[in-house]
Amino acid sequence: MILNPIDPSKAIIHRERILTALGGGMPPPVTVGLDISNRCGHRCVWCLYERYKREKPLLMPEALAHKAVREMAEAGVLAVCFSGGGEPGMNPALGRVILACRQAGLSASLNTNGERLRELGEQSLAALSYVRVSLDAGSAETHRRLHRPAEDCFERILDDVAWACAARRTTVGIGFLAHPLNYREFAPLAQRAGRLGCAYLQVRPVKGMPLDGPMKAELFAEIEQVRRKLPVVVYESFTKMEDTIAGRRNFERCVMNRLVSNIGPDGCVYACCELRGVAPIGDIGRSSFKDIWFSEEHRRALEGLDLGKCPACKYAKGNEIIERVFVRDELHRDFL
């Protein structure tokens, strides 16, 4: 049996925090996204944060990043995800901040375009629970058309992925956003990833750039061929993400925004990653993360949230699962 670390149902592992949230309390967040960079050397055609990055083209000062790490640990956070925003590797302090997470007892992960992966060094790589490299192409030409990097870097990124896999210090995965320009390149990318020793590939749709029926059918046929023939695991998130992109919300209340948070490169704290750049609930440059998270202002902000105005959210499925398991008890949890 293959366990899927990208499955949103894993939220139910954090039962006590969920029950606190459902009871009207404010548990410590499980995961916080720490955006230490709003700069990026790629201009991906699907990037959702172009405006936010233009308005705040910042790198988080290293002292502020270390303050954030200490205070997240003190607040009871379990894990920190370095993502974006921009490309985390643009901040030269990334490796040191990852090591600080481990020293503080926090798990850490990295989502990256991979262009500066090797700059981390093996010690920082070993402090990550996983690293996922967004390649999204099986050829340099398609990578250039979709990621629009400042200079061609596809093969160099794959060399760095090979380095990370050979180090055997963390789980290395590859991200593939399925787009009309790349859907026929999933199998070639999977072959490369398998030879390099990657643990998995994650396949997702692109918001606003869907595959048509025949494209999707062809892609899924390739996914099944890869699963049968190659020694690499494929996690596809189409059902989860297509519901999200279509705005289908099969839940009444957002609980995930009490389990996750996001900190921007300027120190602003947001209720979740989908609200980057929108109505911060505090600033860690002025207050501690713990004081911000457990403040009455934060509680009122969440209670006043209009779900109908939320953007398409990757946590929608997590909310649906929480409601079905903990509110409606569809699993009949006491019957093992």
Coordinates of C-alpha atoms in Angstrom, one line a residue:
M1 CA 0.0 0.0 0.0
I2 CA 1.3 3.4 -1.0
L3 CA 0.7 6.2 1.5
N4 CA 0.3 9.6 -0.2
P5 CA 1.9 12.5 1.7
I6 CA 0.0 15.0 -0.5
D7 CA -3.4 13.5 0.5
P8 CA -5.4 16.3 2.3
S9 CA -7.0 13.7 4.6
K10 CA -3.7 13.7 6.6
A11 CA -5.1 16.7 8.4
I12 CA -7.1 14.4 10.6
I13 CA -3.9 13.2 12.2
H14 CA -4.0 16.5 14.2
R15 CA -7.1 15.5 16.0
E16 CA -6.6 17.5 19.2
R17 CA -5.9 20.8 17.3
I18 CA -8.9 20.2 15.1
L19 CA -11.2 19.6 18.1
T20 CA -9.9 22.8 19.7
A21 CA -10.7 24.7 16.6
L22 CA -14.1 23.2 16.2
G23 CA -14.8 24.1 19.8
G24 CA -14.1 27.8 19.1
G25 CA -10.5 27.8 20.4
M26 CA -7.3 28.7 18.7
P27 CA -4.8 25.9 18.5
P28 CA -1.2 26.5 17.5
P29 CA -0.8 26.2 13.7
V30 CA 0.5 22.8 12.5
T31 CA 2.4 24.3 9.5
V32 CA 3.6 27.8 8.7
G33 CA 4.8 28.9 5.2
L34 CA 7.8 31.1 5.6
D35 CA 8.3 33.2 2.5
I36 CA 11.9 34.4 2.9
S37 CA 11.9 35.6 -0.7
N38 CA 9.5 37.4 -3.0
R39 CA 12.1 37.5 -5.8
C40 CA 12.4 34.8 -8.5
G41 CA 14.5 34.2 -11.5
H42 CA 11.6 32.5 -13.3
R43 CA 8.4 34.1 -14.7
C44 CA 6.1 31.1 -14.8
V45 CA 3.1 31.6 -17.1
W46 CA 0.8 30.4 -14.3
C47 CA 2.3 32.3 -11.3
L48 CA -0.5 33.5 -9.0
Y49 CA 1.7 35.9 -7.1
E50 CA 3.1 38.2 -9.8
R51 CA 1.4 41.3 -8.5
Y52 CA 2.3 40.5 -4.9
K53 CA 5.9 40.0 -5.9
R54 CA 6.0 43.3 -7.9
E55 CA 4.6 45.2 -5.0
K56 CA 6.9 43.7 -2.5
P57 CA 10.1 42.5 -4.3
L58 CA 11.8 41.7 -0.9
L59 CA 14.2 39.3 0.7
M60 CA 13.5 38.6 4.4
P61 CA 16.3 39.9 6.5
E62 CA 18.1 36.9 8.1
A63 CA 17.7 38.3 11.7
L64 CA 13.9 38.5 11.1
A65 CA 13.8 34.9 9.7
H66 CA 15.6 33.6 12.8
K67 CA 13.2 35.5 15.0
A68 CA 10.3 34.0 13.2
V69 CA 11.8 30.5 13.7
R70 CA 12.3 30.9 17.4
E71 CA 8.8 32.4 17.9
M72 CA 7.1 29.7 15.8
A73 CA 8.7 27.0 17.9
E74 CA 7.6 28.8 21.1
A75 CA 4.1 29.1 19.8
G76 CA 3.8 25.3 19.2
V77 CA 4.2 25.2 15.4
L78 CA 5.3 21.8 14.2
A79 CA 6.6 22.5 10.7
V80 CA 7.8 25.2 8.4
C81 CA 7.5 25.2 4.6
F82 CA 9.9 27.3 2.6
S83 CA 8.0 28.2 -0.6
G84 CA 6.7 31.4 -2.0
G85 CA 5.9 34.0 -2.9
G86 CA 9.1 34.0 -4.8
E87 CA 11.9 31.5 -5.0
P88 CA 13.3 30.7 -1.5
G89 CA 16.8 30.0 -2.9
M90 CA 17.1 33.7 -3.9
N91 CA 17.7 34.4 -0.2
P92 CA 21.3 33.6 0.6
A93 CA 20.3 32.9 4.2
L94 CA 18.0 29.9 3.3
G95 CA 20.4 27.2 4.3
R96 CA 21.1 28.7 7.7
V97 CA 17.5 29.3 8.4
I98 CA 16.7 25.7 7.6
L99 CA 19.3 24.6 10.1
A100 CA 17.8 27.0 12.6
C101 CA 14.5 25.2 12.2
R102 CA 16.1 21.9 13.0
Q103 CA 17.8 23.3 16.1
A104 CA 14.5 24.8 17.3
G105 CA 12.8 21.4 16.9
L106 CA 10.8 22.3 13.8
S107 CA 10.4 20.1 10.7
A108 CA 11.2 21.9 7.5
S109 CA 10.5 21.4 3.8
L110 CA 11.4 23.2 0.6
N111 CA 9.4 23.9 -2.6
T112 CA 11.7 25.3 -5.2
N113 CA 12.3 25.8 -8.9
G114 CA 15.6 24.0 -8.3
E115 CA 17.9 26.6 -9.9
R116 CA 19.9 27.1 -6.7
L117 CA 19.3 23.8 -5.1
R118 CA 23.0 22.7 -4.8
E119 CA 23.8 26.0 -3.0
L120 CA 22.1 24.6 0.1
G121 CA 24.8 22.1 0.8
E122 CA 24.4 18.7 2.2
Q123 CA 24.0 19.8 5.8
S124 CA 21.0 22.0 5.1
L125 CA 19.6 19.4 2.7
A126 CA 19.7 16.8 5.4
A127 CA 17.7 19.1 7.7
L128 CA 14.7 19.0 5.3
S129 CA 11.9 16.5 5.6
Y130 CA 11.5 16.8 1.8
V131 CA 12.4 19.0 -1.2
R132 CA 10.0 19.3 -4.1
V133 CA 11.4 20.7 -7.4
S134 CA 8.9 22.3 -9.7
L135 CA 10.1 21.3 -13.2
D136 CA 6.9 21.1 -15.1
A137 CA 8.5 19.9 -18.4
G138 CA 10.3 17.0 -20.0
S139 CA 12.5 19.2 -22.2
A140 CA 14.5 22.4 -22.0
E141 CA 12.4 24.0 -24.7
T142 CA 9.1 23.5 -22.9
H143 CA 10.7 24.5 -19.6
R144 CA 11.9 27.7 -21.2
R145 CA 8.4 28.4 -22.6
L146 CA 6.6 27.8 -19.4
H147 CA 9.0 28.9 -16.7
R148 CA 10.6 31.7 -18.7
P149 CA 13.9 31.7 -16.7
A150 CA 16.4 34.5 -17.2
E151 CA 18.7 31.9 -18.8
D152 CA 18.3 28.2 -19.8
C153 CA 18.7 26.1 -16.7
F154 CA 16.7 22.9 -17.3
E155 CA 19.7 20.5 -17.5
R156 CA 21.5 22.3 -14.7
I157 CA 18.4 21.9 -12.4
L158 CA 18.3 18.1 -13.3
D159 CA 22.0 17.9 -12.4
D160 CA 21.2 19.4 -9.0
V161 CA 18.3 17.1 -8.5
A162 CA 20.7 14.2 -9.2
W163 CA 23.1 15.6 -6.6
A164 CA 20.2 15.8 -4.0
C165 CA 19.1 12.3 -4.8
A166 CA 22.6 10.9 -4.6
A167 CA 23.2 12.5 -1.2
R168 CA 20.3 10.4 0.2
R169 CA 19.7 12.9 2.9
T170 CA 16.1 13.7 2.3
T171 CA 13.1 12.8 0.2
V172 CA 13.3 14.4 -3.3
G173 CA 10.1 14.8 -5.4
I174 CA 9.3 16.5 -8.7
G175 CA 6.4 18.8 -9.3
F176 CA 4.5 18.8 -12.7
L177 CA 1.8 21.3 -13.4
A178 CA -0.1 19.9 -16.4
H179 CA -0.6 22.5 -19.1
P180 CA -1.6 22.3 -22.8
L181 CA 2.1 22.9 -23.7
N182 CA 3.6 20.1 -21.5
Y183 CA 1.1 17.3 -21.0
R184 CA 2.8 15.0 -23.5
E185 CA 6.1 15.4 -21.6
F186 CA 5.1 13.8 -18.4
A187 CA 6.5 10.4 -19.3
P188 CA 9.9 11.7 -20.5
L189 CA 10.2 13.6 -17.2
A190 CA 9.2 10.6 -15.2
Q191 CA 11.9 8.5 -17.0
R192 CA 14.5 11.1 -16.1
A193 CA 13.2 11.4 -12.5
G194 CA 13.3 7.6 -12.1
R195 CA 16.9 7.3 -13.4
L196 CA 17.9 10.1 -11.0
G197 CA 16.4 8.4 -8.0
C198 CA 13.5 10.7 -7.2
A199 CA 11.0 9.4 -4.8
Y200 CA 7.9 10.7 -6.5
L201 CA 6.2 13.0 -9.1
Q202 CA 3.3 15.2 -8.2
V203 CA 0.9 16.0 -11.0
R204 CA -1.6 18.8 -10.7
P205 CA -3.8 21.0 -13.0
V206 CA -3.1 24.7 -13.5
K207 CA -5.6 27.2 -12.3
G208 CA -7.1 29.0 -15.4
M209 CA -5.3 26.9 -17.9
P210 CA -7.1 23.5 -18.0
L211 CA -6.5 20.6 -20.2
D212 CA -9.4 19.7 -22.5
G213 CA -10.9 16.2 -22.4
P214 CA -8.6 14.5 -24.9
M215 CA -5.5 16.1 -23.4
K216 CA -6.5 14.9 -19.9
A217 CA -7.3 11.4 -21.2
E218 CA -3.9 11.2 -22.9
L219 CA -2.1 12.4 -19.8
F220 CA -3.9 9.9 -17.5
A221 CA -3.0 7.1 -19.9
E222 CA 0.7 8.2 -19.6
I223 CA 0.4 8.3 -15.8
E224 CA -0.8 4.7 -15.8
Q225 CA 2.0 3.6 -18.1
V226 CA 4.5 5.3 -15.8
R227 CA 3.0 3.6 -12.7
R228 CA 3.3 0.2 -14.3
K229 CA 6.7 0.5 -15.9
L230 CA 8.9 2.9 -13.9
P231 CA 10.3 2.8 -10.3
V232 CA 8.9 6.2 -9.3
V233 CA 5.6 6.9 -7.5
V234 CA 3.1 9.2 -9.1
Y235 CA 0.7 11.3 -7.0
E236 CA -2.0 13.0 -9.0
S237 CA -4.1 15.7 -7.4
F238 CA -6.6 16.4 -10.2
T239 CA -9.8 15.5 -8.4
K240 CA -8.7 17.6 -5.3
M241 CA -7.5 20.6 -7.4
E242 CA -10.3 20.6 -10.0
D243 CA -12.9 20.9 -7.3
T244 CA -10.9 23.7 -5.8
I245 CA -10.4 25.5 -9.0
A246 CA -14.1 25.3 -9.9
G247 CA -14.9 26.8 -6.5
R248 CA -16.8 23.8 -5.2
R249 CA -16.8 24.1 -1.4
N250 CA -18.4 21.0 0.2
F251 CA -18.0 22.4 3.8
E252 CA -19.6 25.1 5.9
R253 CA -16.7 26.3 7.9
C254 CA -13.0 26.8 7.3
V255 CA -11.0 25.0 10.0
M256 CA -7.7 24.8 8.1
N257 CA -7.1 28.5 8.6
R258 CA -6.6 27.6 12.3
L259 CA -4.1 24.9 11.4
V260 CA -1.9 26.9 8.9
S261 CA -0.4 30.3 8.5
N262 CA 2.0 32.3 6.3
I263 CA 4.6 34.9 7.0
G264 CA 5.7 37.2 4.2
P265 CA 9.3 38.5 3.6
D266 CA 8.4 41.8 5.3
G267 CA 7.3 39.9 8.4
C268 CA 3.6 40.3 7.8
V269 CA 1.5 37.3 9.1
Y270 CA -1.4 36.0 7.0
A271 CA -4.2 33.7 7.9
C272 CA -3.1 31.3 5.2
C273 CA -1.0 31.1 2.0
E274 CA -4.0 31.8 -0.2
L275 CA -4.3 35.2 1.4
R276 CA -0.7 36.3 0.8
G277 CA -0.5 40.1 0.5
V278 CA -4.2 40.5 1.7
A279 CA -5.2 41.9 5.1
P280 CA -2.3 40.8 7.4
I281 CA -3.2 39.8 10.9
G282 CA 0.1 41.2 12.3
D283 CA 3.8 41.9 11.8
I284 CA 6.5 39.9 13.6
G285 CA 8.8 42.9 13.3
R286 CA 6.5 44.5 15.9
S287 CA 5.0 41.7 17.9
S288 CA 5.8 38.0 18.5
F289 CA 4.3 35.4 16.3
K290 CA 2.7 33.8 19.4
D291 CA 1.0 37.1 20.4
I292 CA -0.3 37.7 16.9
W293 CA -1.6 34.2 16.4
F294 CA -3.5 34.0 19.7
S295 CA -4.7 37.6 19.6
E296 CA -8.3 38.6 19.8
E297 CA -7.8 40.5 16.5
H298 CA -6.8 37.3 14.8
R299 CA -9.9 35.5 16.2
R300 CA -12.2 38.3 15.0
A301 CA -10.6 38.3 11.5
L302 CA -11.2 34.5 11.1
E303 CA -14.7 34.7 12.4
G304 CA -15.5 37.5 10.0
L305 CA -14.1 35.7 7.0
D306 CA -16.5 35.4 4.1
L307 CA -15.8 32.1 2.4
G308 CA -17.6 33.2 -0.7
K309 CA -14.9 35.8 -1.2
C310 CA -12.0 33.5 -0.7
P311 CA -9.9 32.5 -3.7
A312 CA -9.8 28.9 -5.0
C313 CA -8.0 27.3 -2.0
K314 CA -5.8 24.2 -1.8
Y315 CA -7.1 23.6 1.7
A316 CA -10.8 23.2 0.6
K317 CA -10.5 19.3 0.5
G318 CA -9.0 19.4 4.0
N319 CA -11.9 21.4 5.3
E320 CA -14.4 19.0 3.6
I321 CA -12.6 16.0 5.2
I322 CA -12.6 17.6 8.6
E323 CA -16.3 18.3 8.5
R324 CA -17.2 14.8 7.3
V325 CA -15.0 13.1 9.9
F326 CA -15.4 15.3 13.0
V327 CA -18.7 17.0 12.5
R328 CA -20.8 14.4 10.6
D329 CA -18.9 11.3 11.7
E330 CA -19.2 9.6 8.3
L331 CA -16.5 7.2 9.3
H332 CA -18.3 6.0 12.4
R333 CA -15.0 6.6 14.2
D334 CA -15.6 4.5 17.3
F335 CA -16.2 1.3 15.3
L336 CA -12.8 -0.2 14.4

